[in-house]
Amino acid sequence: DSGVTQTPKHLITATGQRVTLRCSPRSGDLSVYWYQQSLDQGLQFLIQYYNGEERAKGNILERFSAQQFPDLHSELNLSSLELGDSALYFCASSRASGGSYEQYFGPGTRLTVT
Amino acid sequence: AQSVTQLDSQVPVFEEAPVELRCNYSSSVSVYLFWYVQYPNQGLQLLLKYLSGSTLVKGINGFEAEFNKSQTSFHLRKPSVHISDTAEYFCAVSSAGGTSYGKLTFGQGTILTVHP
């Protein structure tokens, strides 16, 4: 158990819909990262927040957005869903922001768009 | 920009045999290097990391890796594998400094299957 929790574990929804994925980081971790894992794209970095502020953006679509709240939990919002958005979405947290800090990964949310 | 290439998509081995999973990277700046393992239906777990210093790093579960700057490689090794090592392994890099803020760039993964 990494200490990072993600809800829900599974999500099945239809094209065009909007969903929210939730992540609670390890106690004391200020940085949250979101990654997408799909068969064709592999593991890709989406976005990072540090202590409530956006720090870095990766290959995140404009239909996707995220935020980190004062209690440090984070939410990833996916809208106008397409079949190609079906993937495993991971949240990771680290003590601070920077490459030397170990990232602890949650169990992931499996999104299926039908 | 950075990229990671894992040279083998699948590696089958017999139990108690040695194994090497190969990883090459490309980056215009100094990097930190990581190996993660993903068991079925689970998240990623850190096996080991190279930040600086000795180029041979030891991790959990008997794994080790060697950083070779001239060959831009970070191969993962284990002298004797167990059935329980069957999993997918990911090599990853992050920039050492700059504005990357720690985002990881992953390779495509290597599925290690240990046969009895």
Coordinates of N, CA, C and O in Angstrom, one line a residue, chain A residues 13-81:
Chain A
T13 N -18.6 4.8 -18.6 CA -19.5 5.9 -19.0 C -19.6 6.0 -20.5 O -18.9 5.2 -21.2
A14 N -20.4 6.8 -21.0 CA -20.7 6.9 -22.4 C -19.9 8.1 -23.1 O -19.5 9.0 -22.4
T15 N -19.8 8.0 -24.4 CA -19.1 9.1 -25.1 C -19.9 10.4 -24.9 O -21.2 10.4 -24.7
G16 N -19.2 11.5 -24.8 CA -19.8 12.8 -24.6 C -20.0 13.2 -23.1 O -20.3 14.3 -22.8
Q17 N -19.9 12.2 -22.2 CA -20.1 12.5 -20.8 C -18.9 13.1 -20.1 O -17.8 13.3 -20.7
R18 N -19.1 13.5 -18.9 CA -18.0 14.1 -18.1 C -17.8 13.3 -16.8 O -18.8 12.9 -16.2
V19 N -16.6 13.1 -16.4 CA -16.3 12.3 -15.1 C -15.3 13.1 -14.3 O -14.5 13.9 -14.9
T20 N -15.2 12.8 -13.0 CA -14.2 13.3 -12.1 C -13.5 12.2 -11.4 O -14.2 11.3 -10.8
L21 N -12.2 12.2 -11.5 CA -11.4 11.2 -10.8 C -10.8 11.9 -9.6 O -10.3 13.0 -9.7
R22 N -10.7 11.2 -8.5 CA -10.2 11.8 -7.2 C -9.0 11.1 -6.7 O -8.9 9.9 -6.9
C23 N -8.1 11.9 -6.2 CA -6.8 11.4 -5.6 C -6.5 12.0 -4.3 O -6.6 13.2 -4.2
S24 N -6.2 11.2 -3.3 CA -5.7 11.7 -2.0 C -4.2 11.3 -1.9 O -3.9 10.1 -1.9
P25 N -3.3 12.3 -1.8 CA -1.9 11.9 -1.7 C -1.5 11.3 -0.3 O -2.3 11.3 0.6
R26 N -0.3 10.8 -0.2 CA 0.2 10.4 1.0 C 0.2 11.5 2.0 O 0.4 12.7 1.6
S27 N 0.1 11.2 3.3 CA 0.1 12.2 4.3 C 1.5 13.0 4.2 O 2.5 12.4 4.2
G28 N 1.4 14.3 4.2 CA 2.6 15.1 4.1 C 3.2 15.4 2.7 O 4.1 16.3 2.6
D29 N 2.6 14.7 1.7 CA 3.1 15.0 0.3 C 2.4 16.2 -0.2 O 1.2 16.4 -0.1
L30 N 3.2 17.1 -0.8 CA 2.6 18.4 -1.3 C 2.4 18.3 -2.8 O 1.7 19.1 -3.4
S31 N 3.1 17.4 -3.5 CA 3.0 17.4 -5.0 C 2.2 16.2 -5.5 O 2.3 15.1 -4.9
V32 N 1.3 16.5 -6.4 CA 0.5 15.4 -7.0 C 0.7 15.4 -8.5 O 0.7 16.5 -9.2
Y33 N 0.9 14.2 -9.1 CA 1.0 14.1 -10.5 C -0.1 13.2 -11.1 O -0.5 12.2 -10.4
W34 N -0.5 13.4 -12.3 CA -1.5 12.6 -13.0 C -0.9 12.0 -14.2 O -0.2 12.7 -15.0
Y35 N -1.1 10.7 -14.4 CA -0.5 10.0 -15.6 C -1.7 9.2 -16.2 O -2.6 8.7 -15.5
Q36 N -1.6 9.0 -17.5 CA -2.5 8.1 -18.2 C -1.8 6.9 -18.8 O -0.7 7.1 -19.4
Q37 N -2.3 5.7 -18.6 CA -1.7 4.5 -19.2 C -2.7 3.9 -20.1 O -3.8 3.5 -19.8
S38 N -2.3 3.8 -21.4 CA -3.2 3.2 -22.4 C -2.3 2.3 -23.2 O -1.1 2.4 -23.3
L39 N -3.0 1.3 -23.9 CA -2.2 0.3 -24.7 C -1.4 1.0 -25.8 O -0.3 0.6 -26.1
D40 N -2.0 2.0 -26.5 CA -1.3 2.6 -27.6 C -0.3 3.7 -27.3 O 0.7 3.8 -27.9
Q41 N -0.6 4.4 -26.2 CA 0.3 5.5 -25.8 C 1.3 5.2 -24.7 O 2.2 5.9 -24.4
G42 N 1.0 4.1 -24.0 CA 1.8 3.8 -22.8 C 1.5 4.7 -21.6 O 0.4 5.2 -21.5
L43 N 2.5 4.9 -20.8 CA 2.4 5.8 -19.6 C 2.8 7.2 -20.0 O 3.9 7.4 -20.3
Q44 N 1.8 8.1 -19.8 CA 2.1 9.5 -20.2 C 1.8 10.4 -19.1 O 0.7 10.3 -18.4
F45 N 2.7 11.4 -18.8 CA 2.4 12.4 -17.8 C 1.4 13.4 -18.3 O 1.4 13.8 -19.5
L46 N 0.4 13.7 -17.5 CA -0.6 14.7 -17.8 C -0.4 16.0 -17.2 O -0.3 17.1 -17.9
I47 N -0.3 16.1 -15.9 CA -0.2 17.4 -15.2 C 0.3 17.2 -13.8 O 0.2 16.1 -13.2
Q48 N 0.9 18.2 -13.2 CA 1.4 18.2 -11.9 C 0.9 19.4 -11.1 O 0.9 20.5 -11.6
Y49 N 0.6 19.2 -9.8 CA 0.3 20.3 -8.9 C 1.2 20.2 -7.7 O 1.6 19.1 -7.3
Y50 N 1.5 21.4 -7.2 CA 2.3 21.5 -6.0 C 1.7 22.5 -5.1 O 1.6 23.6 -5.4
N51 N 1.3 22.0 -3.9 CA 0.7 22.8 -2.9 C -0.4 23.8 -3.5 O -0.4 24.9 -3.1
G52 N -1.2 23.2 -4.3 CA -2.3 23.9 -4.8 C -2.1 24.7 -6.2 O -3.1 25.1 -6.8
E53 N -0.9 24.7 -6.6 CA -0.5 25.5 -7.8 C -0.1 24.5 -8.9 O 0.6 23.5 -8.7
E54 N -0.6 24.8 -10.1 CA -0.2 24.0 -11.3 C 1.3 24.2 -11.5 O 1.8 25.4 -11.6
R55 N 2.1 23.1 -11.7 CA 3.5 23.2 -11.8 C 4.0 22.9 -13.2 O 4.9 23.5 -13.8
A56 N 3.5 21.8 -13.8 CA 3.9 21.4 -15.1 C 2.8 20.7 -15.8 O 1.9 20.1 -15.2
K57 N 2.8 20.8 -17.1 CA 1.8 20.2 -18.0 C 2.4 19.3 -19.0 O 3.5 19.7 -19.6
G58 N 1.8 18.2 -19.2 CA 2.3 17.3 -20.3 C 1.3 17.2 -21.4 O 0.8 18.3 -21.8
N59 N 1.1 16.0 -21.9 CA 0.2 15.8 -23.0 C -1.3 15.8 -22.6 O -2.0 14.8 -22.9
I60 N -1.7 16.8 -21.9 CA -3.1 16.8 -21.4 C -4.0 17.5 -22.5 O -3.7 18.6 -22.9
L61 N -5.1 16.9 -22.8 CA -6.0 17.5 -23.7 C -6.7 18.7 -23.1 O -6.9 18.7 -21.9
E62 N -7.2 19.5 -24.0 CA -8.0 20.7 -23.5 C -9.3 20.3 -22.8 O -9.8 21.0 -22.0
R63 N -9.8 19.1 -23.2 CA -11.0 18.6 -22.6 C -10.8 18.1 -21.2 O -11.7 17.9 -20.4
F64 N -9.5 18.0 -20.8 CA -9.2 17.6 -19.4 C -8.7 18.8 -18.6 O -8.0 19.7 -19.1
S65 N -9.1 18.7 -17.3 CA -8.6 19.7 -16.4 C -8.4 19.1 -15.0 O -8.9 18.0 -14.8
A66 N -7.6 19.8 -14.2 CA -7.3 19.3 -12.9 C -7.2 20.4 -11.9 O -7.1 21.6 -12.3
Q67 N -7.3 20.1 -10.6 CA -7.0 21.1 -9.6 C -6.6 20.3 -8.3 O -6.8 19.1 -8.2
Q68 N -5.9 21.1 -7.5 CA -5.5 20.6 -6.2 C -6.1 21.5 -5.1 O -6.0 22.7 -5.2
F69 N -6.8 20.9 -4.2 CA -7.5 21.7 -3.2 C -6.7 22.0 -1.9 O -5.6 21.4 -1.8
P70 N -7.2 22.9 -1.1 CA -6.4 23.2 0.1 C -6.0 22.0 1.0 O -5.0 22.1 1.7
D71 N -6.8 21.0 1.0 CA -6.4 19.8 1.8 C -5.5 18.9 1.0 O -5.2 17.8 1.5
L72 N -5.1 19.3 -0.1 CA -4.1 18.7 -1.0 C -4.6 17.5 -1.8 O -3.9 17.0 -2.7
H73 N -5.9 17.2 -1.7 CA -6.4 16.2 -2.6 C -6.5 16.8 -4.0 O -6.6 18.0 -4.1
S74 N -6.6 16.0 -5.0 CA -6.6 16.5 -6.3 C -7.7 15.8 -7.1 O -8.1 14.6 -6.8
E75 N -8.3 16.5 -8.1 CA -9.3 15.9 -9.0 C -8.9 16.2 -10.4 O -8.4 17.2 -10.8
L76 N -9.2 15.1 -11.2 CA -8.9 15.2 -12.7 C -10.3 15.1 -13.3 O -11.0 14.2 -13.1
N77 N -10.6 16.2 -14.1 CA -11.9 16.2 -14.7 C -11.7 16.0 -16.2 O -10.9 16.6 -16.9
L78 N -12.5 15.0 -16.7 CA -12.5 14.6 -18.1 C -13.8 14.9 -18.7 O -14.8 14.4 -18.2
S79 N -13.9 15.7 -19.8 CA -15.2 16.0 -20.4 C -15.2 15.7 -21.8 O -14.2 15.4 -22.4
S80 N -16.5 15.7 -22.4 CA -16.7 15.3 -23.8 C -15.9 14.1 -24.1 O -15.2 14.0 -25.1
L81 N -16.2 13.1 -23.3 CA -15.4 11.8 -23.4 C -15.5 11.2 -24.8 O -16.6 11.1 -25.4

